[in-house]
XYZ file of C-alpha atoms in Angstrom:
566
model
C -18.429 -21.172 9.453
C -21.296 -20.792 11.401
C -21.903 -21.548 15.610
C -22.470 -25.439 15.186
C -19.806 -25.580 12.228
C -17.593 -24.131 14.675
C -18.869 -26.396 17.738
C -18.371 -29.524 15.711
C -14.579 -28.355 14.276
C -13.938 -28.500 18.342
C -15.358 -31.461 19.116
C -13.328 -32.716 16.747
C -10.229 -31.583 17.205
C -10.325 -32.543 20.937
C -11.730 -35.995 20.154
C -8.054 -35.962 17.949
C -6.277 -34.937 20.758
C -7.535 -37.299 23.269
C -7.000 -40.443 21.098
C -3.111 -39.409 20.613
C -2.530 -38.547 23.988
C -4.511 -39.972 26.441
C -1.604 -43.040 27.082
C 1.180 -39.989 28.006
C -1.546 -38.608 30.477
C -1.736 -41.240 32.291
C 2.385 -42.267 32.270
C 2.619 -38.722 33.493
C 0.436 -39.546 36.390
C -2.361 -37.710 35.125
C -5.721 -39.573 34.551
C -6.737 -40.286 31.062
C -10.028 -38.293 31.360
C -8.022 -35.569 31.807
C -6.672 -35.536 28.042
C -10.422 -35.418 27.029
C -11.532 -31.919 28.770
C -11.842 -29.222 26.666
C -9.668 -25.938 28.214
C -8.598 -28.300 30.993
C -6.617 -30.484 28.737
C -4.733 -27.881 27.978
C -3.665 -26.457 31.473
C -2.875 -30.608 32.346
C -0.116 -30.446 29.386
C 1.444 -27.580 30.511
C 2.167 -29.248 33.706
C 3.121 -32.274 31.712
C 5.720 -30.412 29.521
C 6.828 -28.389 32.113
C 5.658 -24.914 30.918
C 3.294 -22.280 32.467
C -0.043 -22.581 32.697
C -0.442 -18.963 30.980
C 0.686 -20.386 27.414
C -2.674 -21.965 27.266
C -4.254 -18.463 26.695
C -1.513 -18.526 23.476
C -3.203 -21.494 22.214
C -6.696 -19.655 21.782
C -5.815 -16.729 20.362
C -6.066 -16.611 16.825
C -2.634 -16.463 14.157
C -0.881 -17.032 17.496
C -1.595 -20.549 18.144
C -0.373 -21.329 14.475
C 3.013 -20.541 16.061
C 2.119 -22.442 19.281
C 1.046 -25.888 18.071
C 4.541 -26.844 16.754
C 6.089 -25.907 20.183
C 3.609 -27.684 22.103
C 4.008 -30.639 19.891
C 8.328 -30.787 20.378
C 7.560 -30.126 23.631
C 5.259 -32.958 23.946
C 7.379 -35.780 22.810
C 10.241 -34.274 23.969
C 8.562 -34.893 27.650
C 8.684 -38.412 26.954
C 12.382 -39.092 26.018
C 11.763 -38.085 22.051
C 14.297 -35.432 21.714
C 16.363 -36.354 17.871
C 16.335 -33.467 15.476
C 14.712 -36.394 12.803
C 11.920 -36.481 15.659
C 11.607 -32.675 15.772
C 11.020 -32.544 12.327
C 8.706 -35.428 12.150
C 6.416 -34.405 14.147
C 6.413 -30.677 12.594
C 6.152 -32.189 8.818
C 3.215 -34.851 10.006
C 1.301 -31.608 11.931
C 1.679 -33.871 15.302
C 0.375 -36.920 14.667
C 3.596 -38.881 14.971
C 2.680 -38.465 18.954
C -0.089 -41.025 17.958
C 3.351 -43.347 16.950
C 4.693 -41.695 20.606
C 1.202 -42.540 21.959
C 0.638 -46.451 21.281
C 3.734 -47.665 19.215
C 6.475 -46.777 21.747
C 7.610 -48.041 24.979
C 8.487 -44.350 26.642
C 9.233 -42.678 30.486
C 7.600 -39.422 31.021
C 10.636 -37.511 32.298
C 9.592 -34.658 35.148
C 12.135 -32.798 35.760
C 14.062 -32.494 32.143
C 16.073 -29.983 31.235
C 14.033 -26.838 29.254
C 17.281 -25.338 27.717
C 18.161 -26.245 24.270
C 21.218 -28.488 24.062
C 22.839 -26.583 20.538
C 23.675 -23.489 19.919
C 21.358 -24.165 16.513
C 18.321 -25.012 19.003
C 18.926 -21.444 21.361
C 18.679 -20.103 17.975
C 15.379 -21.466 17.046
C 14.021 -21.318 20.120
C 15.011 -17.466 20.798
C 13.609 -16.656 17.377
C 10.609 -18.686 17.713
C 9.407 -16.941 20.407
C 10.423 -13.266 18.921
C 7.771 -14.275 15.996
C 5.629 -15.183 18.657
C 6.031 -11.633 21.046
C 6.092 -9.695 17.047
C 3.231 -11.295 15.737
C 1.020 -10.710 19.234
C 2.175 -7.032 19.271
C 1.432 -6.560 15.385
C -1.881 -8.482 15.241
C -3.449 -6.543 18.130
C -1.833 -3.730 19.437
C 0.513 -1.774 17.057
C 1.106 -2.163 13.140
C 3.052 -0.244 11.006
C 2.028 1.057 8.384
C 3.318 2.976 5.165
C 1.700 5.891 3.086
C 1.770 4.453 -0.266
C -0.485 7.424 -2.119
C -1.368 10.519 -1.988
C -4.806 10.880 -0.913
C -4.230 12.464 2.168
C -1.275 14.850 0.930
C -0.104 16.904 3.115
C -1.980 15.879 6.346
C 0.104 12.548 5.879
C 2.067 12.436 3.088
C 3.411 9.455 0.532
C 6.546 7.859 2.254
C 5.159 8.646 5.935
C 5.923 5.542 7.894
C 3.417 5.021 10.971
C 2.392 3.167 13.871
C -0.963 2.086 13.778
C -2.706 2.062 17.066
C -4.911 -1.288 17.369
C -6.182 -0.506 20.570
C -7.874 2.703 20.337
C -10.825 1.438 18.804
C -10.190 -2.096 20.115
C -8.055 -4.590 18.022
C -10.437 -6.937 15.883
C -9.431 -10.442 16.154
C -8.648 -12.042 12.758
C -11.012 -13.725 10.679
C -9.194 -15.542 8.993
C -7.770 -18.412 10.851
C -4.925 -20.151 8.883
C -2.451 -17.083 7.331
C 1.665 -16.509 7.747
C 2.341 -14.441 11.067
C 3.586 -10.915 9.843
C 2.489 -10.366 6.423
C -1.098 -8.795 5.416
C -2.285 -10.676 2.127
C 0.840 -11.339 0.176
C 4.075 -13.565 0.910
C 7.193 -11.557 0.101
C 9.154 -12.983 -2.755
C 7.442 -15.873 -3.671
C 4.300 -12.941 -4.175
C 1.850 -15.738 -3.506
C -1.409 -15.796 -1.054
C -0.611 -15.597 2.213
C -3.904 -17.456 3.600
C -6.448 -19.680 3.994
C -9.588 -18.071 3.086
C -11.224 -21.349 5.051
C -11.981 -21.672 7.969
C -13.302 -18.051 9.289
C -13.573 -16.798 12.568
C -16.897 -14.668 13.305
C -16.566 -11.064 13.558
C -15.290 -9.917 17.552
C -13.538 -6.678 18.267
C -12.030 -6.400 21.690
C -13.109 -3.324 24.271
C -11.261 -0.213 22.858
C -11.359 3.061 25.139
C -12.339 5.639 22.291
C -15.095 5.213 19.005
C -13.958 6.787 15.555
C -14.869 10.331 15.286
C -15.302 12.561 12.833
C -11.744 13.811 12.102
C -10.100 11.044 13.040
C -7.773 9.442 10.955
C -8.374 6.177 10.045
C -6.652 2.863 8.512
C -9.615 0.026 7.604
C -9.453 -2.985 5.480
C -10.869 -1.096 2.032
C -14.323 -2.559 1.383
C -14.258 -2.493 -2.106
C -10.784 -4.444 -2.528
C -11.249 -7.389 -4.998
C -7.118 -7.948 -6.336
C -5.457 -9.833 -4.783
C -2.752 -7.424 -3.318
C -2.299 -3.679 -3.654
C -0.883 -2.229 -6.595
C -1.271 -5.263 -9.008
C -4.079 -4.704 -11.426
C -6.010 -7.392 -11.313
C -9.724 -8.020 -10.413
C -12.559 -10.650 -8.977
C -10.865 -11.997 -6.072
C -13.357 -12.549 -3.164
C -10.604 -11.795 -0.134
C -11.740 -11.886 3.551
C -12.742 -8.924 5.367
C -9.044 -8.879 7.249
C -7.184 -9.345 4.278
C -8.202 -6.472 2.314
C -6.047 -3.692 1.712
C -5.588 -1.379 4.126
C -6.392 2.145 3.332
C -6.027 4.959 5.581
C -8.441 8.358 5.395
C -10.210 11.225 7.513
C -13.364 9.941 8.430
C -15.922 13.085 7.874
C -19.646 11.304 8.630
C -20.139 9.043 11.346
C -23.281 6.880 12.341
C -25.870 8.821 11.948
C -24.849 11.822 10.251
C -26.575 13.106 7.139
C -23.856 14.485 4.560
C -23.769 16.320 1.889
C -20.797 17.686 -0.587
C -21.076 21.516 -1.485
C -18.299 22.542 -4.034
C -16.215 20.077 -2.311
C -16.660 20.857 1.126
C -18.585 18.484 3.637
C -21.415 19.116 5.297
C -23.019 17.390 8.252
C -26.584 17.593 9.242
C -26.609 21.527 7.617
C -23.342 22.463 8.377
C -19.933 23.274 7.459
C -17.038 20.475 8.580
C -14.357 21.830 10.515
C -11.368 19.960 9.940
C -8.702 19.910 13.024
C -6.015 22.598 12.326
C -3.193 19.818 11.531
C -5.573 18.668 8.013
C -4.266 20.392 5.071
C -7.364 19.727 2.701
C -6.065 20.267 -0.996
C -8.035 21.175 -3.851
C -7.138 21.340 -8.237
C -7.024 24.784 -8.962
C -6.271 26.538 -11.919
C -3.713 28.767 -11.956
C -3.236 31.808 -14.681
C -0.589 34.386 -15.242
C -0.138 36.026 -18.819
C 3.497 35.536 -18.190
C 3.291 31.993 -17.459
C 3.464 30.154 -14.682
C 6.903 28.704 -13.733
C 7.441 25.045 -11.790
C 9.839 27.315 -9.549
C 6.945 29.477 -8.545
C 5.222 26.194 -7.586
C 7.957 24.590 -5.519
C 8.868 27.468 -3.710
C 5.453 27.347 -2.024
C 5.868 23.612 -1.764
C 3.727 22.331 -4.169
C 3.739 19.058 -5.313
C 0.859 18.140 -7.664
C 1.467 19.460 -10.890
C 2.769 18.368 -14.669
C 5.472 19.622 -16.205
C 6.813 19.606 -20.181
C 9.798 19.519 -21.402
C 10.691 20.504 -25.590
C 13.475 18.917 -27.391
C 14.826 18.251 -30.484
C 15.163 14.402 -31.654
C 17.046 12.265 -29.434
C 18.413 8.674 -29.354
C 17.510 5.406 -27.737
C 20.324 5.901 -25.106
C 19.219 9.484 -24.269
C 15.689 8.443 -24.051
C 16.658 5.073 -21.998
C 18.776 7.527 -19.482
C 15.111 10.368 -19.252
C 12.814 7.804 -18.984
C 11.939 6.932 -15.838
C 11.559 10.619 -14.607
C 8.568 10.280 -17.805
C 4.517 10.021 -17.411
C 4.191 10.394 -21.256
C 5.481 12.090 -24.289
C 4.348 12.646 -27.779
C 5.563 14.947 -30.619
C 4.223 18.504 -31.334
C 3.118 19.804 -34.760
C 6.593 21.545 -35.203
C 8.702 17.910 -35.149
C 9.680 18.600 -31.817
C 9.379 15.711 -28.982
C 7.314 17.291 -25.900
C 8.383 14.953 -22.473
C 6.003 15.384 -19.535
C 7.088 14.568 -15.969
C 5.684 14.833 -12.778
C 6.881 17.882 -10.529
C 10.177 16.265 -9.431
C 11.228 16.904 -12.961
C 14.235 15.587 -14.751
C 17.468 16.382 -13.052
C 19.580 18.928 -14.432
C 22.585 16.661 -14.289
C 20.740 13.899 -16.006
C 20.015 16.297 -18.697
C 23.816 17.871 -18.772
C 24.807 14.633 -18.507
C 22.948 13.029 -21.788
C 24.033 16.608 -23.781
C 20.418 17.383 -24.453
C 19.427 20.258 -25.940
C 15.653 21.074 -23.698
C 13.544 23.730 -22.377
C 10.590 23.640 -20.022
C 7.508 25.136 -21.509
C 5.933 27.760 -19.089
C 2.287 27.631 -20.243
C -0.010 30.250 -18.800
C -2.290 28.205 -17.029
C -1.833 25.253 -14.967
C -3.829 23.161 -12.797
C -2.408 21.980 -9.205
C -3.409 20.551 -6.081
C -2.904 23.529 -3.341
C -3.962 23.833 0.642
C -5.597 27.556 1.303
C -2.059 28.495 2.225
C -0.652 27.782 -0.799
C -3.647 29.752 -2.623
C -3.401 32.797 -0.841
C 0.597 32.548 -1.401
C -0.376 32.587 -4.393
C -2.344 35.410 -5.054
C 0.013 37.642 -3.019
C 2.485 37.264 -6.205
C 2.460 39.925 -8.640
C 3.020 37.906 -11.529
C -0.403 35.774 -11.018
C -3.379 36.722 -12.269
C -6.085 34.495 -10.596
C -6.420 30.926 -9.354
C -9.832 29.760 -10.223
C -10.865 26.375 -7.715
C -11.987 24.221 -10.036
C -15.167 22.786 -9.557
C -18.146 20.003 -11.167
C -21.140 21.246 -11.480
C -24.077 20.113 -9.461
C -26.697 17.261 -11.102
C -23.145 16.967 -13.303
C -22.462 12.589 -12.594
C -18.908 12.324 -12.302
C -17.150 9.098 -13.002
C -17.290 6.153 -11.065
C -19.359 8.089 -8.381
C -20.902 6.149 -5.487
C -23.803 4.742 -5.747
C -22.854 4.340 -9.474
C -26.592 5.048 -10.881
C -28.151 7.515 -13.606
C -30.610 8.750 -10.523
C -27.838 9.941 -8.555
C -26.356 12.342 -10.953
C -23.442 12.828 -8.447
C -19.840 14.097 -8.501
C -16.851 14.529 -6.081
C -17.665 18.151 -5.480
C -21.358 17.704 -5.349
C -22.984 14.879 -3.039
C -25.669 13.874 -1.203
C -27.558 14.415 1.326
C -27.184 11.214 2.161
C -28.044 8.663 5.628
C -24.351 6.998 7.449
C -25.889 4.069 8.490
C -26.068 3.732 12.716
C -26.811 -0.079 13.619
C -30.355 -0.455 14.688
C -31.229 2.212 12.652
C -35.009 1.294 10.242
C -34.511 3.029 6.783
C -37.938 3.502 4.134
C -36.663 0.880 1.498
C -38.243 1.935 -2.239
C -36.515 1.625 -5.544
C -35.030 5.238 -4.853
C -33.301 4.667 -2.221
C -31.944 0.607 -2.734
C -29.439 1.820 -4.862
C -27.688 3.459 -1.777
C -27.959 0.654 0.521
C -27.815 -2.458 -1.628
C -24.289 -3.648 -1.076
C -25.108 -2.701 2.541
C -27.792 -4.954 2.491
C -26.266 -8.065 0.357
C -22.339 -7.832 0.656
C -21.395 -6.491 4.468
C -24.677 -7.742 6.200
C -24.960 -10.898 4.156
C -28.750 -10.772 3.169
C -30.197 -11.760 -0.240
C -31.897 -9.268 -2.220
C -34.413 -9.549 -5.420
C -36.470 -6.980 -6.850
C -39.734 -7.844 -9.329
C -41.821 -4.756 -10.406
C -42.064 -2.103 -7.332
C -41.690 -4.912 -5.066
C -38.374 -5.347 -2.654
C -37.774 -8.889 -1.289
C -35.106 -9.650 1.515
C -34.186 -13.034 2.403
C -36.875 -13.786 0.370
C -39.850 -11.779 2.377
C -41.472 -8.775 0.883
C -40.706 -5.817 2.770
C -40.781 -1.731 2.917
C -37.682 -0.712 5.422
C -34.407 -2.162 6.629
C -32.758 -2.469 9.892
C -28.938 -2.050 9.697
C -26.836 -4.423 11.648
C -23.595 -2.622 11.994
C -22.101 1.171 12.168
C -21.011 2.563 8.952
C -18.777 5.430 8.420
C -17.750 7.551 5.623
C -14.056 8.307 4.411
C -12.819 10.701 2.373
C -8.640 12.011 1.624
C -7.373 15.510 2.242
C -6.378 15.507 -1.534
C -10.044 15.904 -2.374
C -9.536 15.671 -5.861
C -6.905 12.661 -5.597
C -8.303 10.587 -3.775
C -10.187 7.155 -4.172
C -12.628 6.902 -1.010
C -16.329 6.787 0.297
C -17.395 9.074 -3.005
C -16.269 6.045 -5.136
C -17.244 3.075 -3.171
C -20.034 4.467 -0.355
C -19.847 3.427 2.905
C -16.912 2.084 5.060
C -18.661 -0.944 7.721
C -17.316 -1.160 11.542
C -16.256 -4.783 10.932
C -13.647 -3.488 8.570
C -12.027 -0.673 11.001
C -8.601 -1.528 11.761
C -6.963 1.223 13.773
C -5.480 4.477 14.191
C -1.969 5.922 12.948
C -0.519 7.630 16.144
C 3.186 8.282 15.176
C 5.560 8.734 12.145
C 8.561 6.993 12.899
C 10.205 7.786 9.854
C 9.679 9.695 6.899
C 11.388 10.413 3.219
C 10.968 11.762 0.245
C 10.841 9.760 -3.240
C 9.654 6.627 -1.492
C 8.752 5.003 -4.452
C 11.946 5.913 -6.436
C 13.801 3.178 -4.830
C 15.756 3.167 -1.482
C 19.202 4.736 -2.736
C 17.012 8.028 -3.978
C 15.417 8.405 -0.279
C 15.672 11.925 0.788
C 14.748 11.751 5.318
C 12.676 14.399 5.965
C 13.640 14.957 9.492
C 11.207 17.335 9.939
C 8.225 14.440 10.450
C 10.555 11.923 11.405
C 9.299 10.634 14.965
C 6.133 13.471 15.092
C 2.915 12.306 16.476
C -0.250 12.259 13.775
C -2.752 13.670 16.435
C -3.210 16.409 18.141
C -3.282 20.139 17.553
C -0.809 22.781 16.643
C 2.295 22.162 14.321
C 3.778 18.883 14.376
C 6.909 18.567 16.760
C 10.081 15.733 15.827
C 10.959 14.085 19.330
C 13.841 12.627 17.366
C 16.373 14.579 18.659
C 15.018 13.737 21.920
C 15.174 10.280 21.136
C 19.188 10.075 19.815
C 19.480 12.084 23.429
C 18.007 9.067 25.169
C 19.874 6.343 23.109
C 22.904 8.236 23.964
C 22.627 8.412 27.231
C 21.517 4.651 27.466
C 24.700 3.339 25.667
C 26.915 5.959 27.812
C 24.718 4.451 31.182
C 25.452 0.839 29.807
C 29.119 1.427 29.291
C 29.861 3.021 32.858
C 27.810 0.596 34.794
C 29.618 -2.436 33.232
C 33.116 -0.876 33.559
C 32.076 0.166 37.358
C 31.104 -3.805 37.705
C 33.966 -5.126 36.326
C 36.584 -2.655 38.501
C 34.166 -3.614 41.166
């Protein structure tokens, strides 16, 4: 919707509220003019219904006033004598307009000095959870969100079952687009697995003040600008979603406004030089890994890695055996010999799974395997005798990878080899040619909302004929510590401001096997309650926090007992 869209939605909506409440103004002493004042209306009826003037900041605040209106309209008729549970509901089900009945149909007495408590246990219920929503949903939409790790693209900097607090505030919370959606849910209903918005009407773009700017290093969760399913995880494509109900993603942004980058043999490069990570990123890397001996999964965990394939030999097997194996599987397929090779992820299959099926299997220790390893795990590595190299395995440059941003034969890119290439700062005039649209198109049509035609050599733009573009926004590129496992900015280009979200700033909890199901959580109480920035190690404050909730309950217990001996 655009300004005068907006302006006449308004208009409208207090032209509604006058005509259904201009008759209780006025039997609450107020003047009927005042039911017809935009802002001003407002502060009247909180007077009228006995509630603080401050609510009517609730009411213009978006998500939050979803929650509101139903309160304000109980409240309303309740002001006037109205107060049945049939009424309650009425007036919920009909979205208010049985005040109109309230309004004209019915002979009522404005009531000043009623009673705000609920009469029923069932209504100090409602009412106490009501406003919890309320207090969640403000707290979730624009300071702090939680977040989970759900992949491992940024293994081990954060790693998959990492559960965070996402700062809002840092950057400054954006205000939601989209204006009708459930309170406490991103773009999915649980359960029901169903849409959890109204992609009309839409709110323009507005980010409040933040006190800091992303930065390279920072880590970063933003609404993923390429997201077209309709929730994360479920394969399925063409779904035009708004801007804040994308998936969230979270990555390292490496190039910020400005910046020219460029990807040597996978390491960034900005404006001619080398990217130095903070010392808390553990970058990771496929290497290849050789040892004429062969090169055992027990070598590999004990140096904690956790990106590698593993295969298992057996002889034939039946359905039950295979039912009991199969969802420690990623594939399996039978060798030349007859034998049935099973391949698993690190984890394995559990010894006692495979004691307890009686099979009859060895682990094949090949002599070369590929894994994902930090520099610490390399030079572990090739301390050990029994290795014989670890090669970093790398594409070759003028090599196009697949599915490489900007996804055209004359930018023979790859993930290791990129660039140089322009981030984008708003107000920023590029040279626009047929070499370099292909990096900036989507800019130019998609996130700044232009239309774009090309016939022969010449470039058109809204429709004029032109040489150069001026950006409109900041752009920002994002990239995972798992460089080679990692969907990001080398797949889809650039990241725009207006999809920044936040921040993580603490793990609150964190476990192993997270997507193994709940009863196969391992804690690791190592990260649980660490902060995400910072330098150094990571330190857990949890023991510091059981210490505080100790000595709360003990405080809580000794000051009642002291009252009631009192």
């Amino acid at each position: 919707m655009n300004a005068t869209q907006w302006l006449l939605f308004i208009l409208i909506v207090q032209v509604i509220h006058f005509l259904g409440t201009w008759k209780l103004y006025v039997k609450a002493g107020r003047k009927a003019w005042e039911a017809a004042v935009p802002v001003y209306n407002a502060i009247v009826l909180m007077k009228i219904i006995n509630r603080p003037t401050w609510w009517t900041v609730l009411l213009f605040i978006p998500i939050i006033n979803l929650l509101m209106f139903p309160i304000i309209w109980i409240e309303t008729i309740r002001s006037f004598g109205r107060n049945s549970t049939a009424e309650t509901w009425i007036v919920i089900l009909t979205l208010g307009f049985y005040i109109y009945y309230v309004n004209y149909a019915l002979d009522v007495k404005f009531i000043e000095n009623r009673s705000l408590h609920p009469t029923t246990a069932m209504g100090e219920w409602v009412s106490s959870i009501a406003f919890a929503v309320i207090a969640a949903t403000l707290v979730h939409t624009y300071f702090i969100q939680p977040y989970v790790i759900p992949t491992p693209s940024l293994e081990r900097t954060l790693r998959v079952g990492d559960l965070l607090f996402v700062s809002k505030f840092h950057y400054g919370a954006r205000t939601p687009m989209t204006t009708v959606a459930a309170p406490m849910v991103h773009d999915t209903l649980p359960i029901v697995r169903t849409k959890s918005y109204l992609k009309k009407p839409q709110l323009p773009y507005f980010r409040l003040p933040g006190f800091t700017k992303v930065d390279r290093n920072d880590i970063v969760v933003f609404s993923w600008p390429a997201d077209t399913v309709r929730q994360f995880f479920r394969k399925e494509a063409g779904v035009d979603k708004p801007i804040d109900k994308k998936s969230n993603y979270v990555k390292r942004c490496v190039g910020i406004p400005g910046d020219s980058l460029e990807i040597i043999d996978g390491y960034v490069y900005i404006d001619g030089k080398q990217l130095q990570l903070s010392d808390r990123a553990k970058p990771q890397y496929d290497y290849t890994v050789y040892a004429n001996k062969g090169v055992s999964s027990k070598l590999l965990q004990e140096i904690g890695v956790m990106d590698f394939q593993r295969k298992y030999l057996t002889g034939a097997i039946n359905q039950t055996q295979f039912d009991a194996i199969r969802k420690y599987l990623i594939g399996s397929d039978r060798t030349t010999d007859g034998k049935i090779a099973l391949y698993t992820k690190a984890s394995g299959i559990p010894v006692n799974v495979i004691r307890s099926q009686g099979l009859a299997m060895t682990e094949e220790t090949p002599r070369e395997r590929i894994a994902a390893l930090t520099d610490e795990m390399v030079a572990e590595l090739k301390k050990n005798n029994s290795i014989d190299s670890v090669v970093k395995e790398l594409d070759e440059k003028g090599v196009a990878g697949y599915n490489n941003f900007p996804q055209n034969p004359m930018y023979p890119w790859n993930y290791d080899q990129m660039g140089p290439i322009y981030i984008p700062e708003e107000g920023a005039t590029i040279k626009l040619d047929l070499k370099s649209l292909p990096l900036y198109k989507k800019i130019i049509t998609e996130y700044e909302g232009n239309t774009l035609s090309v016939s022969g050599n010449q470039i058109k733009v809204n429709g004029q004929v032109t040489d150069s573009y001026t950006f409109q926004q900041d752009y920002y590129w994002m990239m995972g510590d798992n460089r080679d496992h990692s969907e990001d900015s080398r797949a889809w280009g650039y990241v725009p401001e207006n999809h920044i979200v936040g921040t993580p700033i603490f793990i609150w909890m964190s476990v192993d096997n997270f997507n193994e199901g709940i009863f196969n959580w391992k804690p690791r109480w190592d990260r649980i309650f660490t902060t995400v920035n910072g330098e150094g190690e990571p330190v857990s404050y949890f023991k510091y926090f059981i210490i505080a909730l100790v000595a709360y309950f003990v405080g809580s217990w000794l000051w009642k007992r002291k009252k009631s001996n009192a």
